[in-house]
Coordinates of C-alpha atoms in Angstrom, one line a residue:
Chain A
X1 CA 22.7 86.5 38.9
X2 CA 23.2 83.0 38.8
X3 CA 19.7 82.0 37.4
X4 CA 21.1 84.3 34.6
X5 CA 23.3 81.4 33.8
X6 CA 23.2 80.7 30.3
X7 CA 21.8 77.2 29.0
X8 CA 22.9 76.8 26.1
X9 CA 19.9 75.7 24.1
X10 CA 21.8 74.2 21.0
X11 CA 20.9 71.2 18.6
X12 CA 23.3 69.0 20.2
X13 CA 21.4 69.7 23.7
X14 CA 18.2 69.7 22.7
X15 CA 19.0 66.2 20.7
X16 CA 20.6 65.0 24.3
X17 CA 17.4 65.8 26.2
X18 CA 15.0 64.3 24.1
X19 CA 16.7 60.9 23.8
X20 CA 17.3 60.8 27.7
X21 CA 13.4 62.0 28.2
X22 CA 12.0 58.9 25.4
X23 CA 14.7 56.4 27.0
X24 CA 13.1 57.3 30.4
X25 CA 9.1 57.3 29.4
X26 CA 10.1 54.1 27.2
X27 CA 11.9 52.8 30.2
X28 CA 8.5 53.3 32.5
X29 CA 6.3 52.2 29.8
X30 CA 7.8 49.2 29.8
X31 CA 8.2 48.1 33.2
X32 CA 4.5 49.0 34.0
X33 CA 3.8 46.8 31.4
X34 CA 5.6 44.0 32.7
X35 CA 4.4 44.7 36.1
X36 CA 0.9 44.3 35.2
X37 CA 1.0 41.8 32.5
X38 CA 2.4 39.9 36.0
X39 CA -0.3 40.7 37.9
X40 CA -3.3 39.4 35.5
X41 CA -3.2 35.8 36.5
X42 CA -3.7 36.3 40.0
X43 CA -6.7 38.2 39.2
X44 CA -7.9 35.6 37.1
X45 CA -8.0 32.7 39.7
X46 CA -10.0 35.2 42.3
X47 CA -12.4 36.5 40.0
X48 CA -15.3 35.3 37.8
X49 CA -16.2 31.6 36.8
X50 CA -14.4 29.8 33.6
X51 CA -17.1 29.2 31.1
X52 CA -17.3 26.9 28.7
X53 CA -18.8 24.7 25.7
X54 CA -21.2 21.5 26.3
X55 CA -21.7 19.3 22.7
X56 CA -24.2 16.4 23.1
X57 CA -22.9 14.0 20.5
X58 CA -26.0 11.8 20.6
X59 CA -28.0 15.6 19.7
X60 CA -25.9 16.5 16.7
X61 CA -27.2 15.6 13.5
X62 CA -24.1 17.5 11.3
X63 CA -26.4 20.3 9.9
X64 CA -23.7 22.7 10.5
X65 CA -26.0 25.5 11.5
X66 CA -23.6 26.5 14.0
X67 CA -20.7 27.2 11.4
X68 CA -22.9 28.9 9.3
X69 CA -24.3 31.2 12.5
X70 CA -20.5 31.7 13.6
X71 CA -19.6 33.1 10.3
X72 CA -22.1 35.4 9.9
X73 CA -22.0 36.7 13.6
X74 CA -17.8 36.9 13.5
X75 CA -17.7 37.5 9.6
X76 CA -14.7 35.4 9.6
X77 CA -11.6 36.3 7.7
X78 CA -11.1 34.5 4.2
X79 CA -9.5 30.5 4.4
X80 CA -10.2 30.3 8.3
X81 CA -12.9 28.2 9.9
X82 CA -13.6 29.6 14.2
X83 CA -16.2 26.7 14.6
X84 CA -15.7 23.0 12.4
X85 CA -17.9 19.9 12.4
X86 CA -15.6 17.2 12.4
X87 CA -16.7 13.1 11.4
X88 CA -15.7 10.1 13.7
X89 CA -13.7 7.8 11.9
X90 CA -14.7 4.8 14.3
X91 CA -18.4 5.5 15.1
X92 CA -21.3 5.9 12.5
X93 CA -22.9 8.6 12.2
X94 CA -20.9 10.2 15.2
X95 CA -19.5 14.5 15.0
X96 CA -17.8 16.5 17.2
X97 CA -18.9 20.9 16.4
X98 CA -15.3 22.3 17.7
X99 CA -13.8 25.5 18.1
X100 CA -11.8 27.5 21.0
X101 CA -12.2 25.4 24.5
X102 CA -10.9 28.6 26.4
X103 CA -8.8 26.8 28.2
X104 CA -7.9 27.0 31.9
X105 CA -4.1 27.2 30.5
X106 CA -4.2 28.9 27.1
X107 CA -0.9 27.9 24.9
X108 CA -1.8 30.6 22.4
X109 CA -1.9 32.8 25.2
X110 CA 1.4 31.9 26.2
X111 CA 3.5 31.4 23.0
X112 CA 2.1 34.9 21.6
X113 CA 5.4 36.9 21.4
X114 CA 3.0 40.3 20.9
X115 CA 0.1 39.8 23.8
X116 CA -2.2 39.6 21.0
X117 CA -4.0 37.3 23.4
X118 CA -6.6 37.8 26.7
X119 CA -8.4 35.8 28.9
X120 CA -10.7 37.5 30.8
X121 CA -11.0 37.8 34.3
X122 CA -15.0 37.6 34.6
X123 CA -15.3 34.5 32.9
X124 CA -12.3 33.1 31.5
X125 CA -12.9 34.0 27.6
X126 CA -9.6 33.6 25.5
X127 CA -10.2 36.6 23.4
X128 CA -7.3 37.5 20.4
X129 CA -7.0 40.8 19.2
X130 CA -6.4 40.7 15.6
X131 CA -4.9 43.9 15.2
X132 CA -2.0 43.5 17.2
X133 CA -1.0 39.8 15.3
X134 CA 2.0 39.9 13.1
X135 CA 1.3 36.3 11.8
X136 CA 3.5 34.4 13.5
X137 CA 2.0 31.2 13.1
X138 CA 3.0 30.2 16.6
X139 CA -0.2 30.2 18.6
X140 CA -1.2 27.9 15.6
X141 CA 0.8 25.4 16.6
X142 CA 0.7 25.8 19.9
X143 CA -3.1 25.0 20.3
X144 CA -3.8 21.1 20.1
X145 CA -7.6 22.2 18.6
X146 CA -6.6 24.4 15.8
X147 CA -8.5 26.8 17.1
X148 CA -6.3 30.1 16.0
X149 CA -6.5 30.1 12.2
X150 CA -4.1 31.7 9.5
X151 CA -5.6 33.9 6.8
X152 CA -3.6 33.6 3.9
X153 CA -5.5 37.0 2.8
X154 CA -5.1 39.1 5.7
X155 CA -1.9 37.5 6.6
X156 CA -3.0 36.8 10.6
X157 CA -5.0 34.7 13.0
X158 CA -8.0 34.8 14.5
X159 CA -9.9 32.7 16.6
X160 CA -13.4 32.6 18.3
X161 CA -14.3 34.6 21.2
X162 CA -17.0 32.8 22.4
X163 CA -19.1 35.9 21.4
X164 CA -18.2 38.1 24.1
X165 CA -19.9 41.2 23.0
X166 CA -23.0 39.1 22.5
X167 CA -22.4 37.8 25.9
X168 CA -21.8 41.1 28.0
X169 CA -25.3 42.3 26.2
X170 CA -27.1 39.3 27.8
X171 CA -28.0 37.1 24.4
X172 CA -26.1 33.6 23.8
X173 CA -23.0 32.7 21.2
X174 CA -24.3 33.0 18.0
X175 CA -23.8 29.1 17.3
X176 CA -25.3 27.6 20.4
X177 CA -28.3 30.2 19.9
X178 CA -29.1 28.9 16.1
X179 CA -27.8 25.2 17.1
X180 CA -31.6 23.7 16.1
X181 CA -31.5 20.2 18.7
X182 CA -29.6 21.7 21.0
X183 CA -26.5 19.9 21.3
X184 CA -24.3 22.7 21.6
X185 CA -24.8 24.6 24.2
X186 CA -22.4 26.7 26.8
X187 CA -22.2 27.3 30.7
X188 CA -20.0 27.9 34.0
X189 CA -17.2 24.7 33.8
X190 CA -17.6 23.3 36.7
X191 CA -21.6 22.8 36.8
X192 CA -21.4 21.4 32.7
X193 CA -18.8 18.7 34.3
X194 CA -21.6 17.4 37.0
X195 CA -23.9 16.5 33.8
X196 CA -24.3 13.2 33.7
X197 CA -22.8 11.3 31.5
X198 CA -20.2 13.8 30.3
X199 CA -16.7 13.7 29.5
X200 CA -13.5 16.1 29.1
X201 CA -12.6 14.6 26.5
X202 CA -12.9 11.6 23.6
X203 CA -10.7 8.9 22.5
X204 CA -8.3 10.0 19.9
X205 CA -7.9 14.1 20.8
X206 CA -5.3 16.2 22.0
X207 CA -4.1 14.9 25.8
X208 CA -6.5 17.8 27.4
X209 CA -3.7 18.0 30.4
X210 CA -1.3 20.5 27.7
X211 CA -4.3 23.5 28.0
X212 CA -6.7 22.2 30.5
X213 CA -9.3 22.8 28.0
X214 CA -13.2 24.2 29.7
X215 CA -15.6 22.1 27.7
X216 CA -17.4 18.9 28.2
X217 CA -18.6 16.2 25.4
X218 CA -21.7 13.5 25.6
X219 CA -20.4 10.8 23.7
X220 CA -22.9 8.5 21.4
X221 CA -22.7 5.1 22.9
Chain B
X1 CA 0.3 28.0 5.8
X2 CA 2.6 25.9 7.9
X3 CA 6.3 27.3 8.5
X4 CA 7.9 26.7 5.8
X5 CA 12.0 27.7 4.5
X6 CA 12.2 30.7 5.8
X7 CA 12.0 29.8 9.0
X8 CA 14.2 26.9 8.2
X9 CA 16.8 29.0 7.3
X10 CA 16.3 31.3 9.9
X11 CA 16.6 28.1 12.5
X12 CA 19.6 27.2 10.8
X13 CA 21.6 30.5 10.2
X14 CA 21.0 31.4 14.3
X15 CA 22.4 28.0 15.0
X16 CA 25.2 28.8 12.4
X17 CA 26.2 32.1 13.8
X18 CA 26.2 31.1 17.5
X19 CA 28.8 28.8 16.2
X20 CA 30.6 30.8 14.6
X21 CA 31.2 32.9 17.7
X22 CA 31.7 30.3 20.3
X23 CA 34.5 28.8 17.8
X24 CA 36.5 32.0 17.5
X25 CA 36.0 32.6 21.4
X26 CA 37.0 29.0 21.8
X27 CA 40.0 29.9 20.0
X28 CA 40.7 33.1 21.6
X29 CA 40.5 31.1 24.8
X30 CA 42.9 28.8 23.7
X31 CA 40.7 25.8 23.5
X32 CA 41.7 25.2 20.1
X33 CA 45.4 24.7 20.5
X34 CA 48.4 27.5 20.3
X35 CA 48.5 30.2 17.4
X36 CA 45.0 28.9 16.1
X37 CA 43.9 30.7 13.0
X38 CA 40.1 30.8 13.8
X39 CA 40.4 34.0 16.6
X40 CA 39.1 36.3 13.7
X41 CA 37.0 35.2 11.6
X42 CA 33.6 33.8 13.8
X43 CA 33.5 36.9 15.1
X44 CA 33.5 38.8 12.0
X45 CA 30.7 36.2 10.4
X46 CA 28.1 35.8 13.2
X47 CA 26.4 38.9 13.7
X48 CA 25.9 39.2 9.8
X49 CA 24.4 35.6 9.5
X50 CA 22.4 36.1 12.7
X51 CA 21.1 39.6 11.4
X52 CA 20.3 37.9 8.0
X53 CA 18.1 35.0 9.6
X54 CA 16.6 37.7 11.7
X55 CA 15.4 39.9 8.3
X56 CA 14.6 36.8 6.6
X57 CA 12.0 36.1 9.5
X58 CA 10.6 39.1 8.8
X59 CA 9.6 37.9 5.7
X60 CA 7.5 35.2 6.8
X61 CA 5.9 37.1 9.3
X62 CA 1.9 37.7 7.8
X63 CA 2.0 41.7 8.7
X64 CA 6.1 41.5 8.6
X65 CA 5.5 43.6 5.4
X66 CA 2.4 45.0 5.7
X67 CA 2.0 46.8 9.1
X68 CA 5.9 46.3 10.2
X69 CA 5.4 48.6 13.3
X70 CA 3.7 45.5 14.5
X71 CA 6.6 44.2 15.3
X72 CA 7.4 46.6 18.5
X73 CA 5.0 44.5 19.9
X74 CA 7.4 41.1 19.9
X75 CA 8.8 42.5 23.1
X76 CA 6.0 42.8 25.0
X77 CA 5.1 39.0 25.5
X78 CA 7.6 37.6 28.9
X79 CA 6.4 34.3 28.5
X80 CA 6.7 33.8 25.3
X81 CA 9.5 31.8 23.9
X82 CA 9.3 33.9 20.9
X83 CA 9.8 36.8 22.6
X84 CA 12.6 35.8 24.5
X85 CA 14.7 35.2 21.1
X86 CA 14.3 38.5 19.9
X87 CA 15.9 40.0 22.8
X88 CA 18.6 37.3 23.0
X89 CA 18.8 38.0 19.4
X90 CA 18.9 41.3 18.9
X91 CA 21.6 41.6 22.3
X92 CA 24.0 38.9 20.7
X93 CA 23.4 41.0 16.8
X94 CA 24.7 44.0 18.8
X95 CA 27.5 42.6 21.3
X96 CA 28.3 40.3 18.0
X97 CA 29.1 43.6 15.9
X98 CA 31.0 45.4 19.1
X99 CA 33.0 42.0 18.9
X100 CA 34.0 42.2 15.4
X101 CA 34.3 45.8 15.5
X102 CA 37.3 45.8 18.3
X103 CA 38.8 42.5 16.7
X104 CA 39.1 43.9 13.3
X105 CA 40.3 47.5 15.0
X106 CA 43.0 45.0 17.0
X107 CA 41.6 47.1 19.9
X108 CA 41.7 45.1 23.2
X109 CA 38.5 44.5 24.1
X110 CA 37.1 43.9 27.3
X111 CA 37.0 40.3 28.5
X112 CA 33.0 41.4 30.1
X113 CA 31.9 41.8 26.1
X114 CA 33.6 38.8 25.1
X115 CA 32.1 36.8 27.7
X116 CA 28.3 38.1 27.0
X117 CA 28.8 37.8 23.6
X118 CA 29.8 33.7 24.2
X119 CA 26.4 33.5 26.6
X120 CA 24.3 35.2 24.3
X121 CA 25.4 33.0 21.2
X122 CA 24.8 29.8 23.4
X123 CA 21.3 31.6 24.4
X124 CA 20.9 31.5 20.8
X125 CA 22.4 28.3 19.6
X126 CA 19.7 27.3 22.5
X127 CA 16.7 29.6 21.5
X128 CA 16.5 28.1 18.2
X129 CA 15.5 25.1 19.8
X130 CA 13.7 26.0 22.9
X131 CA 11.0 27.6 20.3
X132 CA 9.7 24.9 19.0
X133 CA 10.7 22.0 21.7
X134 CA 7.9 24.3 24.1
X135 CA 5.2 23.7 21.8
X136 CA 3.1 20.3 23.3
X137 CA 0.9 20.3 20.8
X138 CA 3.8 19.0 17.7
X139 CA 5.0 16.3 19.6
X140 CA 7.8 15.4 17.1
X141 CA 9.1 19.1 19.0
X142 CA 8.1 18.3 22.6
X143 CA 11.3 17.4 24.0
X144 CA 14.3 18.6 25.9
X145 CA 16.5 17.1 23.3
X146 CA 15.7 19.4 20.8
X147 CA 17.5 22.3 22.5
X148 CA 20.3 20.3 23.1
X149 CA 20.9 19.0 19.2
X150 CA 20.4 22.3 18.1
X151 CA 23.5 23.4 20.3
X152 CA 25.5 20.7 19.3
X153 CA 24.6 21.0 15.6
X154 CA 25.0 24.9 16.2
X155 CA 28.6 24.5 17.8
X156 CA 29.4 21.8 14.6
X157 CA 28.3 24.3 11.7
X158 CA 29.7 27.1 13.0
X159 CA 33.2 25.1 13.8
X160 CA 33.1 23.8 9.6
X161 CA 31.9 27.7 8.4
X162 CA 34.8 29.5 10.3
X163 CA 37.7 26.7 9.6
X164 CA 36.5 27.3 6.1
X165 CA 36.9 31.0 5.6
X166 CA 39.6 31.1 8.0
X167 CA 41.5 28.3 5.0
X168 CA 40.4 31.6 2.5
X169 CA 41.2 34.5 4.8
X170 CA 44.5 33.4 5.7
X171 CA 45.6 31.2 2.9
X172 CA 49.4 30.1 3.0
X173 CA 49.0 31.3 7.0
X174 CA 46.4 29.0 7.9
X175 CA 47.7 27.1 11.1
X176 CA 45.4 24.1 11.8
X177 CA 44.9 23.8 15.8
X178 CA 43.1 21.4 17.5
X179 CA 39.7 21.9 15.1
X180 CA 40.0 18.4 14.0
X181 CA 39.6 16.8 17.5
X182 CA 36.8 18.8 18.3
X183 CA 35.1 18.4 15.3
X184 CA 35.2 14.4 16.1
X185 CA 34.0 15.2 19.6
X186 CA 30.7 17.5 18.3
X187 CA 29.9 14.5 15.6
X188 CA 30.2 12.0 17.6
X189 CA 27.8 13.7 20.5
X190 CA 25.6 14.8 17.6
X191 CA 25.4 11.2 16.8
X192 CA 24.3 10.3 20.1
X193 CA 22.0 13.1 20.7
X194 CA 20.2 12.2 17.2
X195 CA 19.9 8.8 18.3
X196 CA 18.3 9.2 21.5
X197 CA 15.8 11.9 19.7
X198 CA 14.8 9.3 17.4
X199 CA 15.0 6.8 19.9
X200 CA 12.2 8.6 22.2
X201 CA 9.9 9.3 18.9
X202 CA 9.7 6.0 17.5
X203 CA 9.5 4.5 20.8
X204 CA 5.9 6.4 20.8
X205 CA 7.0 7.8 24.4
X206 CA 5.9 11.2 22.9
X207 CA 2.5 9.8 21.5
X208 CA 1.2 8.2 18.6
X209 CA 1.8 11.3 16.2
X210 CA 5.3 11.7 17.3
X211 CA 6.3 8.4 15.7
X212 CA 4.6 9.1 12.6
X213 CA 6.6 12.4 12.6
X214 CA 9.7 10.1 13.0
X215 CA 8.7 7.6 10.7
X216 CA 8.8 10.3 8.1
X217 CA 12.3 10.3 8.7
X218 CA 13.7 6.7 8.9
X219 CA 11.3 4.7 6.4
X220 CA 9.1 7.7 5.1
X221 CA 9.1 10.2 2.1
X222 CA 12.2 12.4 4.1
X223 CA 14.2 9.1 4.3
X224 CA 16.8 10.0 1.7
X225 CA 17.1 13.8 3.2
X226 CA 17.6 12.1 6.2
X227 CA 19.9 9.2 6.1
X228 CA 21.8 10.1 3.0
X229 CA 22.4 14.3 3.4
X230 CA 21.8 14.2 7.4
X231 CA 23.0 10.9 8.7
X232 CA 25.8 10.0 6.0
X233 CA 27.0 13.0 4.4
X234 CA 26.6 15.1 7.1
X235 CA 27.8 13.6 10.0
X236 CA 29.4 10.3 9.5
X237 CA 31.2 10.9 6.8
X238 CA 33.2 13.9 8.0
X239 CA 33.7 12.3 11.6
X240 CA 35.7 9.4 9.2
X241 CA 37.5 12.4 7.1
X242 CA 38.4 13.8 10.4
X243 CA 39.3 11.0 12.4
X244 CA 41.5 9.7 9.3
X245 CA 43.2 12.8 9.3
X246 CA 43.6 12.8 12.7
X247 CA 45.2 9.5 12.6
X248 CA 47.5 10.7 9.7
X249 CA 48.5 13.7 11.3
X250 CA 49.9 11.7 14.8
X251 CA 52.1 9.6 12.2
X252 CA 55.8 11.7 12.8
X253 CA 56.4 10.7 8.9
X254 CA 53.4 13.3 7.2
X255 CA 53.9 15.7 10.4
X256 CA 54.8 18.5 8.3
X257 CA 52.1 18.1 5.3
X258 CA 49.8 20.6 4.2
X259 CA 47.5 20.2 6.8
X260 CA 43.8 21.9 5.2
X261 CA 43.4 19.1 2.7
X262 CA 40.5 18.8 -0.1
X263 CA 39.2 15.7 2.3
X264 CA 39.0 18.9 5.2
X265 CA 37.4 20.7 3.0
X266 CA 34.9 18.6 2.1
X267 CA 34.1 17.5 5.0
X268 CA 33.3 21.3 6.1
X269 CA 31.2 21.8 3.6
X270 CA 28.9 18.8 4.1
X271 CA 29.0 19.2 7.7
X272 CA 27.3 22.7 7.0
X273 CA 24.9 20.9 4.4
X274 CA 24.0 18.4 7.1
X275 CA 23.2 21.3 10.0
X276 CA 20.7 22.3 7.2
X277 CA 19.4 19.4 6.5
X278 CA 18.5 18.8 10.2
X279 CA 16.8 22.2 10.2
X280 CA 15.0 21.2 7.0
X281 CA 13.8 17.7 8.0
X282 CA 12.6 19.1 12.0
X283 CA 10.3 21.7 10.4
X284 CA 9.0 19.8 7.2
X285 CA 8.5 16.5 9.5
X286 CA 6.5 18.4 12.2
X287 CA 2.8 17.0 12.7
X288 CA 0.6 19.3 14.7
X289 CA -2.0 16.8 16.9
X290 CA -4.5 19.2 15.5
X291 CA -4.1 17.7 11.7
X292 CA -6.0 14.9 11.9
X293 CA -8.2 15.4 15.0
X294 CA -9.3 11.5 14.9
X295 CA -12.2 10.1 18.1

């Protein structure tokens, strides 16, 4: 007779139930989240080898072929640039092709108040997902290269991903595959810093100890 | 594209309502002196102005209007800096309202709220600076100072907008406490803590682009903003107003004067006028290392 007790199904109950049953799936949502989003760096340090860029200034003659690759491979967002050609101010004739250095310590990574940012385990790709920035801005200050970039049309950031998809098919980054004398080109970290003659950094940029950034520069004598 | 007012007066009204809060808990504690008249009114003031920087944020944000259920995802970041302000924010909107709402209801409240709602307001006096002093890559920002004058300048503003309304809230009632001393006490330490910010930029101990970024302020196109509605307006002149009044009010003869004079009220005003002026001349000064990538 007891199961017979009646429960009373009214609004005020069925209201009750559902805000305890969403406060207790958000609740577990959450701290899974939190728990994992914890446990991604210590994968990253076992698995995989950081890549990164190599750029031979004494190679680069400016064309700008790798811009122009990078755009149409990324078919980047209206006002932002994933991959510049810069001009020394001090040496003739001297260039630096930049874009995201994937760092060993991503700021944007960090500072990004949604998670719109990854590195990957394998090999250490800083990957954003557009869809999940709100246009914040922060990451854009965060990152000493300028490598996130604001779209004033789409109203978010985006940044290069080092061509991951073309990567995990096999073929090369768009703008070291098209970069015509070579001087850009891409590899694991630590066997582009045993190339002689090459450097983590130049004169005059960003203190590379605030990111740790993974690529490696020939300077022209 | 940079951050622009918005976010200026989003700095600036967090700062403001933290302020407020701590200088009616202050007073409810007390610290003010006997029978102050600023128990009330913080309390009522902060979580509006907090809640108002908040929504103005929102503006600024790229998809703020666009895809707004982005924003769920601005908790899901725990090391972001970012991140951490919207809970601290959102906490201090809510124990900020349950604070007014018991004050204004002369409901005894319990001491646990009060005391959460003083740590969350310094969390937020603190956030607004903590935001942009962790970014290495502005180096005009990089610094452990900049927390530290956003509190003081914070505990300042709030001090000048709660005396004020307090002066309109309880007119003929209005009982001046012990305001006037700790207004010369937040000055003068904003004065110091200014100093040694500027100090450690143009020193160039934060890099070449950090002194520019200061230079802007002391010889450069913000000069006027800085030393004239900042430095002078802001701060020095009402740590005279309120050090002469100070010394007016220990003389036996003027005891019993009206004690919220025009010179009070003034001084207030421009304190509030300087807080945003800092704001202002932080963001607008700010050099990213990235602007002019020079080798």
């Amino acid at each position: 007779m007891d199961s017979k007790k009646p429960v009373k199904l009214s609004r005020r109950n069925v209201i009750k139930m559902g805000v305890i049953g969403t406060a207790t799936l958000s609740l577990g949502v959450v701290s899974f989240k939190v728990a994992g989003s914890k446990s991604t760096p210590a994968k990253a340090s076992t698995k995989g080898e950081q890549i990164g860029f190599i750029y031979d200034q004494t190679k680069c003659v400016a064309c700008r072929v790798c811009q122009a690759a990078c755009k149409e491979a990324n078919n980047w967002e209206e006002g932002v640039e994933w991959r510049r050609v810069l001009t020394s101010e001090s040496k003739a004739n001297a260039f630096l092709s930049i874009s995201c250095n994937h760092c060993e310590n991503p700021a944007c990574a960090t500072v990004c108040p949604v998670g719109a940012y990854t590195k990957r385990d394998k090999d250490g790709i800083v990957i954003q997902n557009p869809d999940k920035c709100i246009g914040c801005k922060y990451c854009m200050y965060a990152c000493p290269y300028h490598a996130p970039q604001f779209s004033e049309k789409t109203g978010r950031i985006s940044k290069c991903h080092f061509c991951y998809e073309r990567q995990d098919r096999g073929e090369k980054p768009a703008c070291v595959e098209n970069c015509p004398t070579g001087a850009l080109n891409f590899g694991k970290i630590s066997v582009l810093r045993e190339t002689e003659g090459a450097v983590a950094t130049l004169p005059g940029m960003p203190d590379s100890s605030i990111t740790n950034p993974s690529w490696v520069i020939i300077p022209k004598e | 594209m940079h951050w622009h007012w918005l976010i200026i007066i989003y700095l600036f009204l967090g700062g403001l309502g933290a302020g407020a809060y701590l200088t009616s808990f202050a007073a409810e504690k007390g610290w003010l002196g006997k029978n102050s008249s600023l128990t009330k009114v913080g309390y009522y003031i902060a979580p509006p102005i907090v809640a108002i920087g908040t929504v103005l944020l929102v503006f600024d944000l790229g998809q703020g209007l666009t895809k707004p259920w982005l924003l769920v995802g601005l908790l899901t970041n725990p090391k972001s800096v970012m991140t951490w302000g919207v809970y601290i924010l959102s906490l201090f909107i809510i124990v900020g309202f349950l604070k007014a709402f018991f004050t204004f209801r002369k409901k005894s409240c319990s001491n646990i709220l009060t005391v959460a709602g003083a740590v969350l307001a310094l969390a937020t006096g603190a956030y607004t600076g903590l935001l942009i002093a962790v970014v290495d890559a502005v180096p005009f920002w990089a610094t452990g100072v900049m927390p530290v004058l956003f509190v003081v300048s914070a505990l300042s503003t709030g001090l000048s907008i709660t005396s004020l309304l307090a002066m309109l809230v309880e007119k003929e009632n209005f009982n001046e406490g012990k305001e006037g001393v700790a207004h010369i006490w937040l000055i003068a330490a904003e004065l110091v803590v200014v100093a040694v910010f500027i100090g450690i930029m143009i020193s160039g101990v934060n890099g070449p682009i950090g002194k520019e970024s200061a230079e802007l302020l002391v010889s450069g196109v913000y000069s006027v903003v800085f030393w004239g509605y900042f430095i002078g307006l802001g701060l020095l002149f009402p740590l005279f107003a309120f050090t002469f009044n100070h010394w007016k009010s220990k003389k036996p003869a003027v005891k019993q004067k009206k004690r919220h004079s025009l010179l009070t009220i003034v001084s207030d005003v421009l304190v509030i006028v300087g807080g945003f002026a800092l704001r202002a001349l932080v963001i607008l000064a700010a050099i990213p290392v990235w602007e002019s990538l020079t080798f």
